[in-house]
Amino acid sequence: MPLNPWNTLFSFLTIILPLLNPFVAFAVNPQGEALLSWKQSLNGPTEALSNWNPTDETPCGWFGITCNINKEVVELELRYLSLYGTVPTNLSSLVSLTKVVLSSTNLTGSIPREIAILHELNYLDLSDNALTGEIPSEICNLFKLQEIHLISNQLEGSIPVQIGNLTSLKWVTLYYNQLSGEIPNTIGNLKNLQVIRVGWNKNLGGIIPREIGNCTELTMLGLTETSVSGFLPLSLGFLKKLETIYISTTLLSGQIPPEIGDCIALRNISLSKNSLTGSIPKSLGNLKNLQKLFLWDNSLVGTIPSELGNCKKLTVLDVSENSLTGNIPQSFGNLSALQELHLQRNQISDKIPAQLENCKELTCIDLGNNSIAGTIPSEIGNLTELQLLFLYKNKLVGPIPSSISKCQNVKILDLASNGLTGNIPPRIFQLKKLKIIQLFSNNLSGEIPENIGNCSSLFWFEVRDNKLTGPIPREIGNLENLDILDLSLNRISGIVPAEILGCRNLTYLSLNSNLITGNFPGKLSCLVLLQFVDFSDNFIEGTWPLHVLPRHIAFFSISRNNLSGEIPSSICNLYFVNYLEFSHNHFSMIPPCLGNMSDLINLELQNNNLHGTIPKFVECSNLKSLKLAGNQLEGSLPRSLVNCKKLEILDVANNKVNGTFPHWLVNLPELRVLLL
C-alpha cells in the first residue's frame, strides 16, 4: 500500500511541535504558562524548579507553589536559590496571588509596576536581592497588603507618599537600601502598623513625622544609620505597644522627651551616636519592661537618674561617651538582671557603690575614663559571673582587692591610670580565664608575684609606670600564650631570665627604664613572632651577641646601657626593621651594611665610641632620622645620603667629619634639622 504523504507530515508535526512550543501540545493552564514563561527567562540553574512540568494540568503541585481549593495559585514562595533573573512581569494570569516571596534569589532589575494587578496580595518579600530603581507607587494600590519586605537591595528614590493608602499594612521593612527623601507623614494613616524598619538608608532624611503617634499598634520603630534629623516627636508617648526603638547613628538633636516614659511596653531603646542634649529623663524609670538602654555617644548632661533602678528587667545599660556628672546611683543595686553596665567616658565622680554586688548577673562593668574616687569595693568579688572589669583612667586609690580572685570568669582586668597602691595580689593569678591585665600608671609596689606562671591564658600583661621592684620571675616563662609584656618604667632589677624564651608567642617586649643588669639575652631569635623590643635605660653590659634578634622585628632599642664592642653585621639581616636605637652605649664600629636596610625609618647611634667612616646609604628610601652625634667618626659626609629623600633629621655633630660643606643636601626636600 503506498504511503500517504499527509499521514507522514501529520506524524512529523505531532512529534516536533511539542518540542518547539510545549504549550501547544499540553494542557497546562494559563497560570502554569505564566510561571513557565518566567522560568525560561531565568539565567541561573533551575534544578529546584525541575518539577515545573508543562504536562501537568495545573502548577498546584510544583515546588514553591501553593493553590487554593479552586486550583488558583495563591502563593509563590522561593527562597535561597540562584535564579538570576528579574521579578516576573507576566502576572495577568496570577491575580489570585496573596503571597509572593522571592527572597535571596539573585534577582536584578526593578520592581515591575505590573505588580499592581495583584489585588489579593497581602504579603510581598523581595529581600536580599540586587533590585534597583524606585519602589513603584503602584504598590500602594494593593489595599490588602499587610507585609512588605524589600530588605538588602539597591533601591533608590523616596518611600512613596501613597503608602498611607495601605491601611492594612502591619510590617514595612526596607532597611539596607539606598533610599532618599523623607519619611512621609502619611505614615500616620497606618493604624494597623506594627513594625517599620527603614534603617541603613544613609540618604533618608527629614524629620520623624509627629503623625507616627497615630500608629498606636506600633511595636518596633527602626531608623538606624539614616540621616533623619530634628527632635524626637513628643507623640511617641502615644505608642503604648511600642517595644523597640532603634534610632542610632542619625542626625537627631534636642532632648529625649519625657513622654517616652509613657511607652510602658518598651523593652529596647537605642538612641546612641546622635547629638542628643539635655538630661536623661527620670520618666524612663516607669519602663518596667525595659531590658536594653543604649544612649552612648551623645551630648547628654546632668546626673544618671536614680529612677533607672526601678527598671528591674534591665540587662544592658550603656550611657557611655556623654558628659554625665554626679555619682553612680546606689539604686543600681536593684537591677538584679543587669549583665552589662557601660558608663565609660563621662565625668562621673564619687565612689563605686558597694550595692553593685547585688547585680549577680553582671558580666561587664566599664567605668573607665571618669573621675571616680575612693577605693575599689571588695564586694566586687561577689560578682561571680563577671568577665570584663574596666576601671581605667579614674582617681581610684588604695589596694587592689584580693577578693577579685573570686571572680573566676574574669577575662579582662583593666585598672590602669589610677592611684592604686600596695602589691599586686598574688591570688589574681589564680584566674585561669584571665587574658588581659592592665595595671599601668599606678603607684603599685612590691614584686611581680611568682605565681603569675599559673595564669596560663594570659595574653597581655602591662604594668609599666609603677614602682615595682625585684626580679622578673622565672615562672613567667610558663605563659605560652603571652603576646604583650610591658614592665617598663619600674624599678625591676636582676637579669632577664632565660625562661622568658618559653613565651613563644611574644610579639611585644618592653623592659625599658628599669634596673636590669647582666648580659643581653642571647637567644631572643627563638621568639620568632617578636616585633617590638625595648631594653633601653637599663644597666645591661657586655658585647652584642650574634644573631640575637628574630628576623621579623620592627622596633629595637638598647639605648642607654653599658654595651660595648662592635655592632655585628648580622643586624642587617633584620629586613623588616623600622627603628634601631643603639645610642648612649660604648659601641665601636658601624657595620657598612646598615646603609642597605631599605625599611629603616629611624637610626640612632649617637653618643657611643664609633670609629671609622659613615657608611654609604644606598637603600635608604624610607629613612627619616639619622643620629650619629658624639662619636669618633671621620672622613666626609657620604654623598649617597642624597638617596634618602625622606630624611628629616641628620645629626652628625661632635665627630671628626671633615670636608667642604655638603651643598648637595639641598636635594633632600624633607630635611628640617641639620647638625654638622
XYZ file of C-alpha atoms in Angstrom:
676
model
C 0.000 0.000 0.000
C 1.527 3.353 -0.954
C 2.453 5.811 1.831
C 0.126 8.757 2.294
C 2.293 11.893 2.383
C -0.286 13.697 4.510
C -0.137 10.998 7.191
C 3.648 11.249 7.230
C 3.526 15.040 7.619
C 0.952 14.769 10.414
C 3.122 12.265 12.308
C 6.157 14.542 11.950
C 4.297 17.597 13.237
C 2.902 15.583 16.136
C 6.473 14.896 17.264
C 8.202 18.197 16.505
C 5.623 20.814 17.515
C 5.666 19.979 21.230
C 9.443 20.378 21.167
C 9.152 23.792 19.588
C 6.350 25.011 21.868
C 5.336 22.744 24.732
C 2.300 24.867 25.490
C 0.729 23.907 22.147
C 0.600 20.218 22.941
C -0.034 20.085 26.657
C -2.882 21.149 28.869
C -1.116 23.362 31.454
C -3.426 26.208 32.394
C -2.620 29.918 31.841
C -1.213 30.228 35.384
C 1.295 27.479 34.607
C 2.101 29.102 31.271
C 2.939 32.372 33.040
C 5.174 30.613 35.551
C 6.945 28.540 32.889
C 7.489 31.652 30.809
C 9.185 33.290 33.800
C 11.253 30.158 34.434
C 12.531 30.237 30.836
C 13.683 33.841 31.359
C 15.938 32.881 34.277
C 19.694 32.729 33.721
C 20.676 30.613 36.695
C 20.390 26.895 37.418
C 16.761 25.850 37.745
C 17.112 22.334 39.149
C 14.957 23.368 42.098
C 12.157 24.036 39.616
C 12.563 20.693 37.852
C 9.042 19.576 38.717
C 7.556 22.607 36.967
C 6.235 20.279 34.280
C 4.265 21.610 31.304
C 2.412 18.279 31.077
C 0.674 18.982 34.393
C -2.853 20.301 34.196
C -2.134 22.933 36.891
C 1.002 24.139 38.683
C -0.521 23.337 42.080
C 1.984 20.571 42.875
C 5.047 22.496 41.728
C 7.880 23.424 44.054
C 7.226 26.786 45.697
C 3.606 26.944 44.534
C 0.502 26.797 46.719
C -3.060 26.739 45.380
C -6.462 27.182 46.942
C -9.342 24.710 46.633
C -10.218 26.250 43.271
C -6.744 25.355 41.953
C -5.831 29.017 41.751
C -2.208 29.888 42.543
C -2.284 31.860 45.790
C 1.365 31.616 46.899
C 4.684 31.822 45.059
C 7.451 31.188 47.579
C 11.076 30.645 46.510
C 13.989 31.362 48.842
C 17.768 30.945 48.733
C 18.033 29.993 45.058
C 20.425 31.322 42.423
C 17.744 32.123 39.867
C 19.490 35.141 38.292
C 16.550 36.805 36.655
C 14.007 39.554 37.197
C 10.765 39.814 39.125
C 8.033 38.307 36.894
C 6.010 40.835 34.907
C 3.521 38.482 33.210
C 1.130 38.452 36.148
C -2.264 38.765 34.476
C -2.958 35.058 34.970
C -1.859 35.108 38.606
C -4.272 37.656 40.043
C -5.257 35.314 42.877
C -1.798 35.560 44.440
C -1.928 36.501 48.109
C 1.738 35.839 48.899
C 4.891 36.398 46.838
C 8.267 35.522 48.353
C 11.348 35.680 46.107
C 13.992 36.433 48.736
C 17.696 35.602 48.311
C 17.239 34.510 44.700
C 19.749 36.826 42.963
C 17.121 38.885 41.194
C 18.068 42.110 39.426
C 16.226 44.851 37.618
C 13.359 46.873 39.015
C 10.138 46.020 40.803
C 7.610 45.880 37.933
C 4.666 48.268 38.001
C 2.526 45.353 36.781
C 2.550 44.093 40.351
C -0.351 46.473 40.923
C -2.800 43.994 39.356
C -2.324 41.549 42.234
C -5.233 42.991 44.196
C -5.390 39.991 46.549
C -1.744 40.299 47.584
C -1.214 40.627 51.328
C 2.435 39.526 51.660
C 5.379 40.623 49.482
C 9.008 39.704 50.198
C 11.727 40.516 47.649
C 14.533 40.840 50.211
C 18.220 40.020 49.748
C 18.462 40.561 46.015
C 20.049 43.229 43.818
C 16.915 45.084 42.789
C 17.371 48.644 41.579
C 15.205 51.589 40.681
C 12.456 53.070 42.809
C 9.677 51.496 44.813
C 6.800 51.870 42.331
C 3.918 53.928 43.674
C 1.589 51.367 42.078
C 2.376 49.049 45.002
C 0.291 51.425 47.076
C -2.813 50.262 45.178
C -2.569 46.845 46.811
C -5.024 47.690 49.542
C -4.923 44.219 51.120
C -1.150 44.329 51.594
C -0.201 43.570 55.198
C 3.539 42.978 54.932
C 6.145 44.345 52.530
C 9.789 43.290 52.861
C 12.371 44.776 50.482
C 15.437 44.403 52.713
C 19.010 44.408 51.330
C 18.573 45.587 47.773
C 19.809 48.646 45.890
C 16.522 50.506 45.729
C 16.654 54.270 45.325
C 14.256 57.188 45.436
C 11.689 58.035 48.068
C 9.239 55.997 50.057
C 6.018 56.612 48.090
C 3.795 59.153 49.822
C 0.849 56.966 48.774
C 1.962 54.378 51.340
C -0.647 55.950 53.584
C -3.309 54.297 51.405
C -2.267 50.836 52.584
C -4.327 50.903 55.742
C -3.968 47.130 56.225
C -0.171 47.321 56.479
C 1.354 45.719 59.563
C 5.017 45.270 58.580
C 7.256 47.532 56.469
C 10.935 46.542 56.279
C 13.040 48.484 53.777
C 16.431 48.574 55.503
C 19.788 48.173 53.717
C 18.914 50.064 50.532
C 19.781 53.448 49.043
C 16.503 55.223 49.675
C 16.408 59.002 49.966
C 13.824 61.676 50.616
C 11.830 61.740 53.840
C 9.517 59.507 55.804
C 6.087 60.588 54.507
C 3.735 61.955 57.148
C 1.012 59.786 55.582
C 2.567 57.013 57.646
C 0.186 58.229 60.324
C -2.721 56.714 58.370
C -1.432 53.205 59.032
C -3.414 52.455 62.175
C -2.548 48.736 61.969
C 1.199 49.224 61.512
C 3.232 47.109 63.920
C 6.779 47.231 62.534
C 8.559 49.832 60.426
C 12.272 49.351 59.770
C 13.883 51.637 57.209
C 17.394 51.908 58.682
C 20.701 51.722 56.810
C 19.457 54.099 54.118
C 22.095 56.804 54.522
C 20.294 59.367 52.369
C 16.901 59.002 54.014
C 16.487 62.279 55.879
C 13.960 64.775 57.121
C 12.269 64.686 60.492
C 10.397 61.871 62.158
C 6.792 62.897 61.418
C 4.719 63.564 64.521
C 1.903 61.660 62.787
C 3.720 58.477 63.732
C 1.991 58.849 67.070
C -1.203 57.738 65.301
C 0.281 54.276 64.671
C -0.945 53.020 68.015
C -0.293 49.348 67.156
C 3.404 50.016 66.506
C 5.790 47.675 68.336
C 9.058 48.478 66.537
C 10.496 51.663 65.054
C 13.854 51.267 63.285
C 15.631 54.246 61.687
C 19.270 53.423 62.498
C 22.031 54.631 60.123
C 19.877 57.192 58.325
C 20.064 60.976 58.061
C 16.856 61.731 59.925
C 17.245 64.940 61.896
C 15.334 67.217 64.214
C 13.807 66.221 67.528
C 12.192 63.034 68.726
C 8.452 63.759 68.422
C 6.524 64.045 71.675
C 3.811 61.952 70.026
C 5.948 58.850 70.607
C 4.373 58.833 74.034
C 1.079 57.692 72.472
C 2.614 54.394 71.361
C 1.632 52.223 74.310
C 2.538 48.996 72.486
C 5.978 50.149 71.325
C 8.615 47.622 72.378
C 11.713 48.654 70.410
C 13.159 51.986 69.273
C 16.304 51.793 67.134
C 17.288 55.302 66.016
C 21.074 55.279 66.454
C 23.709 56.875 64.213
C 21.462 59.586 62.784
C 21.349 63.396 62.941
C 18.857 63.622 65.793
C 19.272 66.528 68.185
C 17.376 68.066 71.079
C 16.314 66.340 74.254
C 14.913 62.906 74.925
C 11.231 63.683 75.522
C 9.955 62.655 78.967
C 6.872 61.324 77.143
C 8.927 58.310 76.120
C 8.372 57.106 79.662
C 4.700 56.629 78.726
C 5.615 53.839 76.284
C 5.125 51.278 79.013
C 5.775 48.262 76.752
C 9.282 49.419 75.786
C 11.940 46.741 76.034
C 14.749 48.134 73.873
C 15.822 51.755 73.403
C 18.791 52.552 71.157
C 19.415 56.264 70.578
C 23.220 56.076 70.502
C 25.551 58.077 68.240
C 23.321 61.121 67.810
C 23.536 64.726 69.004
C 21.006 64.464 71.801
C 21.341 67.013 74.587
C 19.786 67.655 77.962
C 19.463 65.087 80.694
C 18.274 61.502 80.808
C 14.575 61.800 81.693
C 13.574 60.407 85.065
C 10.423 59.053 83.425
C 12.483 56.193 81.984
C 12.133 54.694 85.424
C 8.490 53.994 84.538
C 9.532 51.430 81.937
C 9.191 48.269 83.997
C 9.768 46.066 80.932
C 12.919 47.835 79.745
C 15.724 45.381 79.028
C 18.275 47.333 76.984
C 19.039 51.060 77.062
C 21.659 52.447 74.662
C 22.274 56.219 74.861
C 26.030 56.208 74.250
C 27.923 58.833 72.224
C 25.593 61.798 72.596
C 25.939 65.120 74.413
C 23.829 64.267 77.431
C 24.484 66.140 80.672
C 23.292 66.034 84.247
C 23.206 63.060 86.543
C 22.148 59.486 85.930
C 18.602 59.328 87.330
C 18.261 57.012 90.298
C 14.824 56.105 88.914
C 16.559 53.771 86.464
C 16.907 51.459 89.432
C 13.194 50.734 89.006
C 13.817 49.043 85.638
C 14.391 45.663 87.231
C 14.381 43.775 83.926
C 17.282 45.843 82.585
C 20.092 43.656 81.233
C 22.229 46.233 79.370
C 22.707 49.893 80.317
C 25.057 51.923 78.125
C 25.213 55.698 78.602
C 28.930 55.967 77.831
C 30.635 58.773 75.903
C 28.481 61.633 77.168
C 29.085 64.435 79.666
C 27.214 62.948 82.600
C 28.196 64.020 86.102
C 27.351 63.073 89.655
C 27.549 59.612 91.097
C 26.563 56.086 90.176
C 23.121 55.673 91.769
C 23.005 53.238 94.667
C 19.616 52.168 93.303
C 21.513 50.264 90.606
C 21.828 47.590 93.254
C 18.168 46.799 92.497
C 18.997 45.765 88.923
C 19.257 42.069 89.647
C 19.073 41.139 85.926
C 21.795 43.588 84.840
C 24.505 41.945 82.736
C 26.374 44.916 81.246
C 26.997 48.359 82.750
C 28.747 50.870 80.483
C 29.352 54.331 81.965
C 32.798 54.992 80.482
C 33.947 58.342 79.091
C 31.812 60.639 81.222
C 32.558 62.921 84.168
C 31.116 60.705 86.867
C 32.619 61.190 90.317
C 32.181 59.911 93.868
C 32.652 56.229 94.662
C 31.772 52.867 93.161
C 28.649 51.851 95.110
C 29.058 48.618 97.037
C 25.404 47.876 96.180
C 26.544 46.678 92.759
C 27.330 43.378 94.467
C 23.587 42.661 94.249
C 23.797 42.583 90.445
C 24.778 38.924 90.413
C 24.335 38.571 86.630
C 26.897 41.245 85.745
C 29.392 40.087 83.129
C 30.798 43.503 82.152
C 31.471 46.672 84.160
C 33.045 49.567 82.280
C 33.509 52.730 84.334
C 36.698 53.832 82.599
C 37.714 57.417 81.885
C 35.710 59.180 84.589
C 36.614 60.905 87.853
C 35.555 58.127 90.190
C 37.402 58.285 93.507
C 37.727 56.157 96.608
C 38.732 52.529 96.708
C 37.658 49.533 94.671
C 34.997 47.906 96.865
C 35.890 44.410 97.993
C 32.249 43.442 97.358
C 33.088 43.313 93.672
C 34.426 39.840 94.389
C 30.855 38.636 94.849
C 30.143 39.112 91.135
C 30.960 35.558 90.164
C 29.727 35.964 86.560
C 31.977 38.969 85.898
C 34.126 38.652 82.774
C 35.214 42.211 81.970
C 36.187 44.879 84.504
C 37.296 48.280 83.186
C 38.118 50.943 85.800
C 40.947 52.694 83.909
C 41.612 56.467 83.996
C 39.869 57.355 87.236
C 41.019 58.609 90.624
C 40.871 55.335 92.474
C 43.245 54.828 95.390
C 44.113 52.113 97.834
C 44.964 48.486 97.141
C 43.644 46.124 94.512
C 41.200 43.956 96.489
C 42.292 40.337 96.536
C 38.594 39.413 96.506
C 38.700 39.904 92.725
C 40.239 36.432 92.671
C 36.752 35.055 93.434
C 35.568 36.271 90.021
C 36.663 33.063 88.334
C 35.262 34.075 84.936
C 37.200 37.321 84.564
C 38.972 37.646 81.218
C 39.993 41.320 81.209
C 41.094 43.349 84.233
C 41.916 46.972 83.386
C 42.722 49.186 86.374
C 45.269 51.378 84.584
C 45.871 55.101 85.153
C 44.668 55.439 88.731
C 46.425 55.987 92.057
C 46.329 52.399 93.265
C 48.932 51.382 95.837
C 50.187 48.243 97.507
C 51.240 44.973 95.941
C 49.734 43.089 93.032
C 47.615 40.469 94.845
C 49.082 37.022 94.077
C 45.590 35.499 94.121
C 44.722 37.339 90.910
C 46.890 34.874 89.041
C 44.611 32.028 90.098
C 42.134 33.279 87.481
C 42.554 30.650 84.778
C 40.489 32.562 82.200
C 42.316 35.860 82.643
C 43.673 37.077 79.304
C 44.467 40.769 79.810
C 45.832 42.569 82.893
C 46.439 46.291 82.549
C 47.715 47.949 85.710
C 49.966 50.598 84.190
C 50.333 54.158 85.516
C 49.555 53.486 89.173
C 51.683 53.522 92.335
C 51.906 49.779 92.800
C 54.961 48.455 94.621
C 56.474 45.145 95.626
C 57.483 42.316 93.332
C 55.664 40.641 90.470
C 54.229 37.506 92.115
C 55.880 34.233 91.138
C 52.522 32.545 90.620
C 51.976 34.669 87.521
C 53.082 31.482 85.782
C 49.792 29.844 86.772
C 47.785 32.286 84.667
C 48.006 30.083 81.589
C 45.551 32.065 79.431
C 47.342 35.387 79.913
C 47.738 37.229 76.625
C 48.583 40.791 77.710
C 50.388 41.853 80.888
C 51.109 45.572 81.180
C 52.331 47.066 84.461
C 54.530 49.896 83.179
C 54.923 53.140 85.113
C 54.625 51.822 88.660
C 57.115 51.300 91.490
C 57.581 47.568 91.152
C 60.838 46.078 92.394
C 62.577 42.733 92.493
C 63.425 40.402 89.609
C 61.399 39.259 86.642
C 60.020 35.935 87.931
C 61.312 32.907 86.059
C 57.792 31.463 86.135
C 56.811 33.995 83.502
C 58.231 31.506 81.010
C 55.180 29.309 81.594
C 52.974 31.814 79.787
C 52.970 30.260 76.336
C 50.065 32.453 75.201
C 51.625 35.738 76.269
C 51.666 38.227 73.393
C 52.421 41.567 75.083
C 54.711 42.029 78.083
C 55.362 45.584 79.270
C 57.272 46.022 82.545
C 58.840 49.363 81.651
C 59.247 52.404 83.914
C 59.606 50.482 87.171
C 62.490 49.535 89.484
C 62.788 45.920 88.395
C 66.284 44.525 88.881
C 68.312 41.419 88.157
C 68.836 39.752 84.809
C 66.403 38.908 82.058
C 65.670 35.237 82.865
C 66.383 32.700 80.149
C 62.937 31.229 80.861
C 61.392 34.149 79.001
C 62.071 32.134 75.851
C 59.120 29.984 76.902
C 56.817 32.857 75.904
C 56.944 31.649 72.334
C 54.002 33.788 71.149
C 55.506 37.038 72.380
C 55.305 39.923 69.885
C 55.894 42.918 72.206
C 58.560 43.047 74.926
C 59.281 46.299 76.757
C 61.599 46.395 79.775
C 62.927 49.931 79.369
C 63.695 52.264 82.280
C 64.382 49.677 84.960
C 67.454 48.461 86.871
C 68.117 45.355 84.792
C 71.712 44.116 84.754
C 73.733 41.299 83.245
C 74.303 40.499 79.600
C 71.794 40.898 76.826
C 69.784 37.654 76.500
C 71.388 35.756 73.658
C 68.580 33.674 72.185
C 65.728 36.107 71.587
C 65.864 34.936 67.979
C 63.937 31.874 69.196
C 60.933 34.140 69.730
C 60.128 34.181 66.044
C 56.978 36.328 66.391
C 58.731 39.131 68.260
C 58.287 42.531 66.579
C 58.943 45.102 69.321
C 61.844 45.011 71.800
C 62.792 47.898 74.098
C 65.563 47.354 76.666
C 66.645 50.999 76.829
C 67.597 52.814 80.051
C 68.950 49.847 81.998
C 72.374 48.574 83.098
C 72.882 45.785 80.578
C 76.559 45.225 79.755
C 78.912 43.082 77.740
C 79.189 42.735 73.984
C 76.447 42.367 71.458
C 75.748 38.669 70.714
C 75.485 37.447 67.131
C 72.131 36.527 65.607
C 70.285 37.650 68.718
C 67.067 39.002 67.216
C 64.283 37.382 65.197
C 64.263 38.469 61.554
C 60.772 39.990 61.562
C 61.433 42.549 64.278
C 60.227 46.096 63.515
C 61.407 48.088 66.568
C 64.539 47.538 68.615
C 66.077 49.798 71.249
C 69.033 49.100 73.515
C 69.879 52.767 74.135
C 71.357 53.993 77.433
C 73.036 50.801 78.610
C 76.683 49.734 79.002
C 77.149 47.588 75.900
C 80.468 47.649 74.076
C 82.271 46.098 71.125
C 81.161 46.075 67.527
C 77.614 46.155 66.265
C 77.620 42.859 64.341
C 76.776 42.855 60.644
C 74.088 40.250 61.378
C 71.896 43.180 62.407
C 71.490 43.867 58.689
C 69.540 40.637 58.310
C 66.576 42.320 60.018
C 64.897 43.052 56.719
C 61.699 44.499 58.187
C 63.111 46.676 60.954
C 61.954 50.312 61.043
C 63.574 51.607 64.226
C 67.079 50.838 65.513
C 68.286 52.652 68.620
C 71.814 51.947 69.960
C 72.601 55.384 71.410
C 74.443 56.084 74.690
C 76.470 52.870 74.868
C 80.129 52.084 74.124
C 79.889 50.520 70.665
C 82.977 50.911 68.499
C 82.108 50.078 64.882
C 79.205 50.595 62.463
C 78.654 47.698 60.070
C 78.771 49.071 56.483
C 75.617 47.155 55.567
C 73.438 49.461 57.702
C 73.131 51.735 54.686
C 71.346 48.988 52.753
C 68.386 48.480 55.112
C 65.574 49.734 52.923
C 62.786 49.640 55.551
C 64.730 51.597 58.137
C 62.991 54.804 59.284
C 64.935 55.781 62.396
C 68.601 55.014 63.166
C 70.098 56.295 66.434
C 73.790 55.646 67.122
C 74.709 58.857 68.925
C 76.985 59.017 71.985
C 78.996 55.833 71.517
C 82.684 55.280 70.685
C 82.133 54.661 66.990
C 85.224 54.895 64.782
C 85.789 54.781 61.067
C 83.704 56.430 58.387
C 79.995 56.896 57.933
C 78.762 54.047 55.713
C 77.265 54.658 52.307
C 73.476 54.854 52.255
C 72.284 53.220 49.053
C 68.955 51.658 50.084
C 67.521 54.330 52.367
C 64.325 55.466 50.700
C 62.351 55.361 53.980
C 64.957 56.823 56.330
C 63.650 59.894 58.199
C 66.057 60.285 61.113
C 69.808 59.586 61.258
C 71.592 60.458 64.508
C 75.338 59.819 64.739
C 76.416 62.678 67.040
C 79.002 62.313 69.804
C 81.265 59.667 68.262
C 84.723 59.496 66.657
C 83.600 59.181 63.039
C 85.963 60.521 60.399
C 86.002 61.348 56.719
C 83.423 63.261 54.759
C 79.667 63.019 54.768
C 78.792 60.335 52.172
C 77.132 61.865 49.137
C 74.976 58.722 48.942
C 72.755 60.319 51.601
C 71.118 62.140 48.708
C 69.243 58.859 48.144
C 67.424 59.353 51.453
C 64.659 61.546 50.029
C 62.506 61.329 53.184
C 65.292 62.347 55.559
C 64.083 64.950 58.075
C 66.797 64.849 60.758
C 70.542 64.498 60.148
C 72.750 64.865 63.224
C 76.485 64.160 62.893
C 77.672 66.812 65.368
C 80.671 66.238 67.652
C 82.518 63.851 65.351
C 85.633 64.261 63.209
C 83.774 64.639 59.948
C 85.654 66.935 57.567
C 85.477 68.205 54.031
C 83.598 71.119 52.497
C 80.017 71.959 53.353
C 77.788 69.416 51.592
C 75.712 71.745 49.402
C 74.124 68.720 47.776
C 71.969 68.372 50.913
C 69.597 70.881 49.300
C 68.395 67.911 47.245
C 66.775 66.422 50.372
C 63.316 68.050 50.240
C 62.153 66.941 53.713
C 65.294 67.877 55.672
C 64.317 70.019 58.685
C 67.146 69.510 61.196
C 70.817 69.536 60.207
C 73.579 69.354 62.807
C 77.133 69.138 61.491
